[in-house]
C-alpha atoms as one frame of an Amber mdcrd trajectory, in Angstrom:
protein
   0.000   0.000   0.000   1.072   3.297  -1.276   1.986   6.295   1.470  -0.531
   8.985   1.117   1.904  12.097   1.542   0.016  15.606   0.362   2.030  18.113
  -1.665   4.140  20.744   0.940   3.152  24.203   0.735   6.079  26.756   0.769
   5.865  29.203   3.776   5.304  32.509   2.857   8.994  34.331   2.906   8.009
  36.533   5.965   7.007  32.641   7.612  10.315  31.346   6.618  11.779  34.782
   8.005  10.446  34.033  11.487  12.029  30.800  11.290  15.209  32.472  11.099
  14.702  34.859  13.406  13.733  32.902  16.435  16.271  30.130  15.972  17.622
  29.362  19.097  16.334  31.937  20.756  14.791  31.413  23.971  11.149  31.292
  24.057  11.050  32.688  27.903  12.583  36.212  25.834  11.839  39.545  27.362
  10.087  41.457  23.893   9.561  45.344  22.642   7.609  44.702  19.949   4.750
  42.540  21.190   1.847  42.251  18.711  -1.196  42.256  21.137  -2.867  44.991
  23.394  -0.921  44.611  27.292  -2.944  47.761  28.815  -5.212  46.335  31.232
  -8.768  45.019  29.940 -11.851  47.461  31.651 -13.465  46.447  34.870 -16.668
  47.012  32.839 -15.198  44.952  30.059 -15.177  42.042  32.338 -18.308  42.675
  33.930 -20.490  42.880  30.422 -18.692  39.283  29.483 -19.844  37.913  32.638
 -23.294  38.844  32.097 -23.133  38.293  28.699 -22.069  34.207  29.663 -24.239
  33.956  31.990 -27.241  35.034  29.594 -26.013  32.615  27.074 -26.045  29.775
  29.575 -29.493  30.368  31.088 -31.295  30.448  27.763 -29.294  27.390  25.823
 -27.031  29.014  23.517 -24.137  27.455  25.022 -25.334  23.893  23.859 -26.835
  24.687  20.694 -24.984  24.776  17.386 -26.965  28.084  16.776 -30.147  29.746
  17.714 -32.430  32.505  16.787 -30.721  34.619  18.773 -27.806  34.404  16.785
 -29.124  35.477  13.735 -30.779  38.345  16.149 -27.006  39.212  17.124 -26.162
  39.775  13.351 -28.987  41.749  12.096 -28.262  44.341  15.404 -24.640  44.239
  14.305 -25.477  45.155  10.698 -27.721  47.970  12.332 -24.610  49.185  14.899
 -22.111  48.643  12.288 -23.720  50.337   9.436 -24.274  53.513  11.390 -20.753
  53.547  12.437 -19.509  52.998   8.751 -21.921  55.080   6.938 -23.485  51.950
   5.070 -26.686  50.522   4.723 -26.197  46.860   5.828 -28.691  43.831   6.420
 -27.674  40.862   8.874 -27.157  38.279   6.274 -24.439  40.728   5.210 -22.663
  40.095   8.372 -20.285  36.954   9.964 -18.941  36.617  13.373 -15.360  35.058
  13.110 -12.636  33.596  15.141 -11.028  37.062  14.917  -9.634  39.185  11.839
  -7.451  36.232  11.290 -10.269  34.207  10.154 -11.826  36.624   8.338  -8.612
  37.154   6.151  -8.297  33.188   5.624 -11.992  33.470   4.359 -11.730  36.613
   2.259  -8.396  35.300   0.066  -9.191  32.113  -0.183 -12.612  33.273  -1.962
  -9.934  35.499  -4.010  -7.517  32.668  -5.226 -10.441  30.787  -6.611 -11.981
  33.953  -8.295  -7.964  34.590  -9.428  -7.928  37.658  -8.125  -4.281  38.899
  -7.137  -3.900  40.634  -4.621  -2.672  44.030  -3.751  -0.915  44.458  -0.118
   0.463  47.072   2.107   3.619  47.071   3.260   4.106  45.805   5.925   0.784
  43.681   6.792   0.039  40.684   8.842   1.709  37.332   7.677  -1.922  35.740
   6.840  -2.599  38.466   4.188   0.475  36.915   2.750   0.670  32.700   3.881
  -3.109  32.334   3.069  -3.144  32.854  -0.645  -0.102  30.705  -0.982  -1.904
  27.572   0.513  -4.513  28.038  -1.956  -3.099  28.787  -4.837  -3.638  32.793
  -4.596  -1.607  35.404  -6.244   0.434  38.587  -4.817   0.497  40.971  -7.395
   2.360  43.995  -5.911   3.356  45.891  -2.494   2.476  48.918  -1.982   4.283
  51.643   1.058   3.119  54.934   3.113   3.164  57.268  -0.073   1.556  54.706
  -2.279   4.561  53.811  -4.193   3.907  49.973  -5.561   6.373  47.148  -5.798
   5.585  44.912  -8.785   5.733  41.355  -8.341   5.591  40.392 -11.870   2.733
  37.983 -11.437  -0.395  38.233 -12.993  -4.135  37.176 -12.660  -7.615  38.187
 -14.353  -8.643  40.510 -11.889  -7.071  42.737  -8.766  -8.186  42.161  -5.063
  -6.090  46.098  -2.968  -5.979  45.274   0.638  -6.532  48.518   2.604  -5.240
  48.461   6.464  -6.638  51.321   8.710  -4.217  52.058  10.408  -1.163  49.718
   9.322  -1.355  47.089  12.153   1.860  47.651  12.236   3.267  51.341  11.977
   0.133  52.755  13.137   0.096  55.316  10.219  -2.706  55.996   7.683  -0.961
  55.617   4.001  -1.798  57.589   0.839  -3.911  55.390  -1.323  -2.607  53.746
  -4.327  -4.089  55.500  -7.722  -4.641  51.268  -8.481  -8.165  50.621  -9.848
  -9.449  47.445  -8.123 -12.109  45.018  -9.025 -12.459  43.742  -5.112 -11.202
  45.961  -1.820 -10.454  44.380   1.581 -10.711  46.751   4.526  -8.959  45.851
   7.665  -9.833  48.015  10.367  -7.257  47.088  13.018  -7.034  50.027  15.518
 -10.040  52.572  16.269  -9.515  53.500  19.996  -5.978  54.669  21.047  -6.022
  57.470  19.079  -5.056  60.679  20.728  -4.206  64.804  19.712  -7.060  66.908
  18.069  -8.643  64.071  15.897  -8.752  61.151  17.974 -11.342  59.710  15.380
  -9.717  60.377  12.120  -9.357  56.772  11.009 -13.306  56.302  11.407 -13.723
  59.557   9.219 -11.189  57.838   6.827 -13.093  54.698   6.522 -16.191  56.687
   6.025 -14.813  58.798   3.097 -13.228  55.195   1.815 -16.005  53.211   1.407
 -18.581  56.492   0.504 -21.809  54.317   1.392 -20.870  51.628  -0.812 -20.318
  47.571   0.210 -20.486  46.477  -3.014 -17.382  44.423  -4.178 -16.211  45.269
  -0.651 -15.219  43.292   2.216 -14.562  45.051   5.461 -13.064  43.547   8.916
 -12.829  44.423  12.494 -11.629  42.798  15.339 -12.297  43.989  19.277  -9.292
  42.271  20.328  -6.895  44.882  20.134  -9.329  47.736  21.264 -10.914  46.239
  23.964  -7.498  44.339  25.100  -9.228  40.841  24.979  -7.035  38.716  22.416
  -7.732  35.702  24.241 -11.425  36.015  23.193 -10.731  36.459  19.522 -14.161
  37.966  18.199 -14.155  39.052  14.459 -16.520  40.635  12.379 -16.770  40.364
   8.287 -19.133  42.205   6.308 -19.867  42.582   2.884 -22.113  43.327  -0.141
 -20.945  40.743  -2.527 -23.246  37.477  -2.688 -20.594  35.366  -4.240 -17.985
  35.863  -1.456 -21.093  35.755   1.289 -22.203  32.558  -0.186 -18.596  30.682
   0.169 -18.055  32.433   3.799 -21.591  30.617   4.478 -20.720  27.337   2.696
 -17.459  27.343   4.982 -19.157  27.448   7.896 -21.598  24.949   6.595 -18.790
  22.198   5.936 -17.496  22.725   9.950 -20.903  22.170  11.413 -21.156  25.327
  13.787 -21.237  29.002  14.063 -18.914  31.169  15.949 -19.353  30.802  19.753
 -22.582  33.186  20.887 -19.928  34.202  22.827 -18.158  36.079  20.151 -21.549
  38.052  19.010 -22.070  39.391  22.389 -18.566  40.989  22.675 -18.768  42.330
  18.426 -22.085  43.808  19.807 -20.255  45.477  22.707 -17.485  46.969  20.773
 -19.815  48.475  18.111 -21.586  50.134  20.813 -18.907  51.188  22.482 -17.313
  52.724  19.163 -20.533  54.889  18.531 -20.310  55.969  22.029 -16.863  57.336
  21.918 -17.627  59.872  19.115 -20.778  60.784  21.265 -18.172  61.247  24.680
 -15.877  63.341  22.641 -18.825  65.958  21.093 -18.925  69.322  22.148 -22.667
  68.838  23.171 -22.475  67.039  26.822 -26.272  65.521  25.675 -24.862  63.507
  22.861 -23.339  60.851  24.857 -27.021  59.603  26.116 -29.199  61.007  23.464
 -26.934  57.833  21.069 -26.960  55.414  24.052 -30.844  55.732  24.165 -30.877
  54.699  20.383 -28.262  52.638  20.908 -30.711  50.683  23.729 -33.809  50.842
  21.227 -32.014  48.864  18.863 -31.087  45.875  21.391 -34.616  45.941  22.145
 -36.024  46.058  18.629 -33.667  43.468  17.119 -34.534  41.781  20.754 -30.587
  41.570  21.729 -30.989  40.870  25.526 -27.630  41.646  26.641 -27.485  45.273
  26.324 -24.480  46.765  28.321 -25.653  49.576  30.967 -25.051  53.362  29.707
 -22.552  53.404  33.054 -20.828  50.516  31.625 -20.177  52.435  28.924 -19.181
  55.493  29.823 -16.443  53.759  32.452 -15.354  51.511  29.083 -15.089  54.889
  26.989 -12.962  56.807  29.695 -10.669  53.584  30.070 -10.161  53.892  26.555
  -9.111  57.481  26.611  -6.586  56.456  29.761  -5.140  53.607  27.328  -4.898
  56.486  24.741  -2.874  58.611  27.181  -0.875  55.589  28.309  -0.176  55.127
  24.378   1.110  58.742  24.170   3.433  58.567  27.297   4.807  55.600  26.273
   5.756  56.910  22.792   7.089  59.833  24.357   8.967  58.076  26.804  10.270
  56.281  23.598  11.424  59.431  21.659  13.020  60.561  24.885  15.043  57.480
  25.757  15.425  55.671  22.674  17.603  58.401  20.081  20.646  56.641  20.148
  18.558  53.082  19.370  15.831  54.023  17.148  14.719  56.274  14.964  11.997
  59.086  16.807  10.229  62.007  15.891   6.766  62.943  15.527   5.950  61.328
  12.231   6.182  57.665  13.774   3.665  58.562  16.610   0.600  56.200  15.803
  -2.737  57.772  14.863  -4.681  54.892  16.381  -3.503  51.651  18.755   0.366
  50.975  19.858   2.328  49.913  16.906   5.247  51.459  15.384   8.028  50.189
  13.460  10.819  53.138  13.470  14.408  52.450  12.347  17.231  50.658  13.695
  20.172  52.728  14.366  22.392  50.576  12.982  24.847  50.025  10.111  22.846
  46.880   8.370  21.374  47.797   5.179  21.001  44.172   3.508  18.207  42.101
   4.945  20.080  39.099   5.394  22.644  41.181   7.857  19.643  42.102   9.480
  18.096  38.867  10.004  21.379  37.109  10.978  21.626  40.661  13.739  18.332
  40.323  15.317  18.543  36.385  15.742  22.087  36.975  17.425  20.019  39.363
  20.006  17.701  36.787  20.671  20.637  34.163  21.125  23.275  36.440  23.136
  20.503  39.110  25.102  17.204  37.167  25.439  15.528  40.048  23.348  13.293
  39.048  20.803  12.839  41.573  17.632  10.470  42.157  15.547  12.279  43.393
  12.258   9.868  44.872   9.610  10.801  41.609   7.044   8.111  39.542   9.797
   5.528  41.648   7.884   4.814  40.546   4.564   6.851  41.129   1.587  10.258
  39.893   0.481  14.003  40.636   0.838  13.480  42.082  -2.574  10.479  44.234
  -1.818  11.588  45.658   1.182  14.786  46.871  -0.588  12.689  48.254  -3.196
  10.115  50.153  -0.791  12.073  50.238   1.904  15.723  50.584   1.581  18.404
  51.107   3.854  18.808  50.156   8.059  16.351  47.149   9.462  12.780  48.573
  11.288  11.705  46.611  14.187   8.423  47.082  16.380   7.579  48.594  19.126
   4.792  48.191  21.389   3.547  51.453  23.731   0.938  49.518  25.555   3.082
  47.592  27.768   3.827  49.185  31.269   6.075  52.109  30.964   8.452  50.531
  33.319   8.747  47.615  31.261   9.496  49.417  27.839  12.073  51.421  29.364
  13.641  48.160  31.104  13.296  46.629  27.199  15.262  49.426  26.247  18.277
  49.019  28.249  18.406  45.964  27.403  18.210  47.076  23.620  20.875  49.255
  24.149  23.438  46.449  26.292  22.428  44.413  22.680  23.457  47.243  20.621
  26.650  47.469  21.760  27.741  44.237  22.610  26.166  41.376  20.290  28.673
  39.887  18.169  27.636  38.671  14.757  28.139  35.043  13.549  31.126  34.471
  11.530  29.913  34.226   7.468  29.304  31.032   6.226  31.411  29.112   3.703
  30.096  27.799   0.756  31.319  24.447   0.485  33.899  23.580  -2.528
């Protein structure tokens, strides 16, 4: 009998690059650049998910495969979500997923089999990248902050432009690319955090983006960052195109279940709580409860039984603006401490979330110098990196877009005593890891 053995797919080169990267390195590693929210989840936060359990449990939804009330959940969410996008929306438009993650896996998989290339950002998260390689998906170009695109030289009968607001990983809002696109993805990775005179300017940028239209669209969100519960990983996808809605539903036909009820509940949460920050920062002190009392009428129209007190979410809002002013001391402890390490100024500071990927000061301007640097920090300092090659891309198109010293991550949510303690031991790493002797090719 023959060994069944199915055909390897290659890793993604920013996959393979992590490889590299953590060889040898200690897992137990203190880190700078984590990629998850470390400012402390709201009391109220935990509160709502208590009650929101509890609910679940008493009425069944906890040993069901799906209810009623979870096609209740998406047809509030399409009413939430569409006000706070601008869009008209239905609740067969809307899917709760295992996080943004799963939402991406769904999205370019649909894409591959429509051969639609896609379009990315530079840098983006690795499954924008690994997904469409498993199923036979196409990368057609890379695109930076001014819009600038990096050609692959692949090709395919239509073009899919991934949109990230912010970058997930620099925190920045990028000039769009003049690329006509048959298909958009929106990510929408980081709406609270933002802080200065326009602490909402990446919702007003989504608005002016998709100008009331979810046709040939695909937008995700994700409360896990924003709400600091990654554990939980809720996800929302929405869209206006039947033929990507239909596969989505077909997916979650073939697995037998529906995203935990769980999962709805905390998307319902964070879509309130998103309409209610724009209220809490309006001029007009009435605005905050004149939208909660809407806000309340639609969990009781849509018959939503959950619905998270108007003190609840006022205490959730105002620890949202502390984590925004815990972002901005954190950043400025960063510019203040970190000018000898890494590149600072005010262009890097994020409009929205914790992420930002300034410059090595260092004298490594080929990527595999900089690969072969960071991995000897991890070995020598127990400091894992982040360099910006984790992100997408390849060697090549981070040369092209990108050329000159290595970027690596930073993280401003974690305690302020910890980043400056990461830091120092940056800066013992700076001057004191010695590089691995160049191979030899063998004769």
């Amino acid at each position: 009998m023959s060994t069944l053995l199915a055909p390897l797919t290659e890793d993604a080169p920013c996959v393979a690059v992590y490889r590299e990267l953590r060889d040898g390195v200690s897992r137990a590693s203190a880190q700078i650049g984590y990629g998850y929210n470390l400012f402390p989840t709201a009391p109220a936060t935990h509160r709502f998910l208590h009650r929101a359990l509890a609910e679940c449990a008493r009425t069944g939804r906890l040993h069901e495969y799906g209810t009623p009330a979870d096609e209740r959940d998406r047809a509030l969410a399409a009413t939430l979500a569409g006000a706070y996008l601008g869009v008209e929306l239905e609740g067969e438009q809307v899917v709760f997923t295992s996080g943004a993650t799963e939402g991406i896996g769904l999205v370019t998989r649909w894409l591959a089999a429509c051969d639609a290339g896609l379009v990315l950002p530079a840098p983006c998260y690795y499954a924008f990248e690994q997904t469409p390689r498993r199923w036979g998906g196409t990368v057609l170009g890379r695109y930076r902050h001014d819009g600038a695109v990096h050609a692959t030289g692949e090709s395919a009968s239509h073009t899919a432009l991934v949109e990230i607001f912010p970058n997930g990983v620099t925190g920045t809002l990028y000039t769009p690319t003049p690329l006509t696109a048959d298909f958009r993805v929106f990510d929408i990775v980081f709406l609270a955090g933002g802080t200065g005179p326009s602490p909402h300017q990446v919702t007003d940028r989504v608005r002016t983006t998709l100008s009331g239209q979810m046709a040939d669209t695909a937008v995700l969100m994700t409360p896990s960052k924003d709400l600091c519960i990654p554990g939980i990983r809720p996800g929302l996808l929405i869209s206006g195109h039947a033929s990507l809605l239909d596969a989505v539903r077909d997916d979650l036909f073939d697995r037998t279940a529906s995203a935990s009820p769980l999962t709805g509940q905390v998307v319902l949460l964070y879509l309130t709580v998103l309409l209610l920050a724009e209220a809490a920062h309006d001029r007009n002190p009435a605005a905050f409860t004149r939208r909660y009392r809407w806000i309340a009428q639609q969990y009781a129209h849509h018959r939503v039984l959950t619905v998270p007190s108007e003190t609840d979410c006022r205490a959730i809002v105002e620890h949202l603006d502390a984590m925004s002013a815990h972002f901005a001391h954190g950043f400025d402890l960063l510019t203040e401490h970190a000018g000898d390490l890494l590149e600072t100024g005010a262009h890097l500071r994020p409009v929205s979330g914790y992420s930002l990927l300034p410059r090595l000061v260092a004298d490594l301007d080929h990527c595999d110098e900089a690969v072969a640097w960071v991995n000897s920090v991890g070995r020598q300092f127990d400091l894992k990196l982040n360099c910006h090659l984790l992100f997408g891309g390849t060697k090549e198109s981070w040369q092209h877009l990108y050329p000159g010293p290595p970027r690596i991550r930073v993280n401003v949510s974690v305690p302020h005593k910890d980043l400056l303690s990461a830091l120092g031991l940056l800066r013992k790493a700076h001057r004191g890891v010695v590089l691995p002797a160049p191979r030899k090719e063998a004769a």
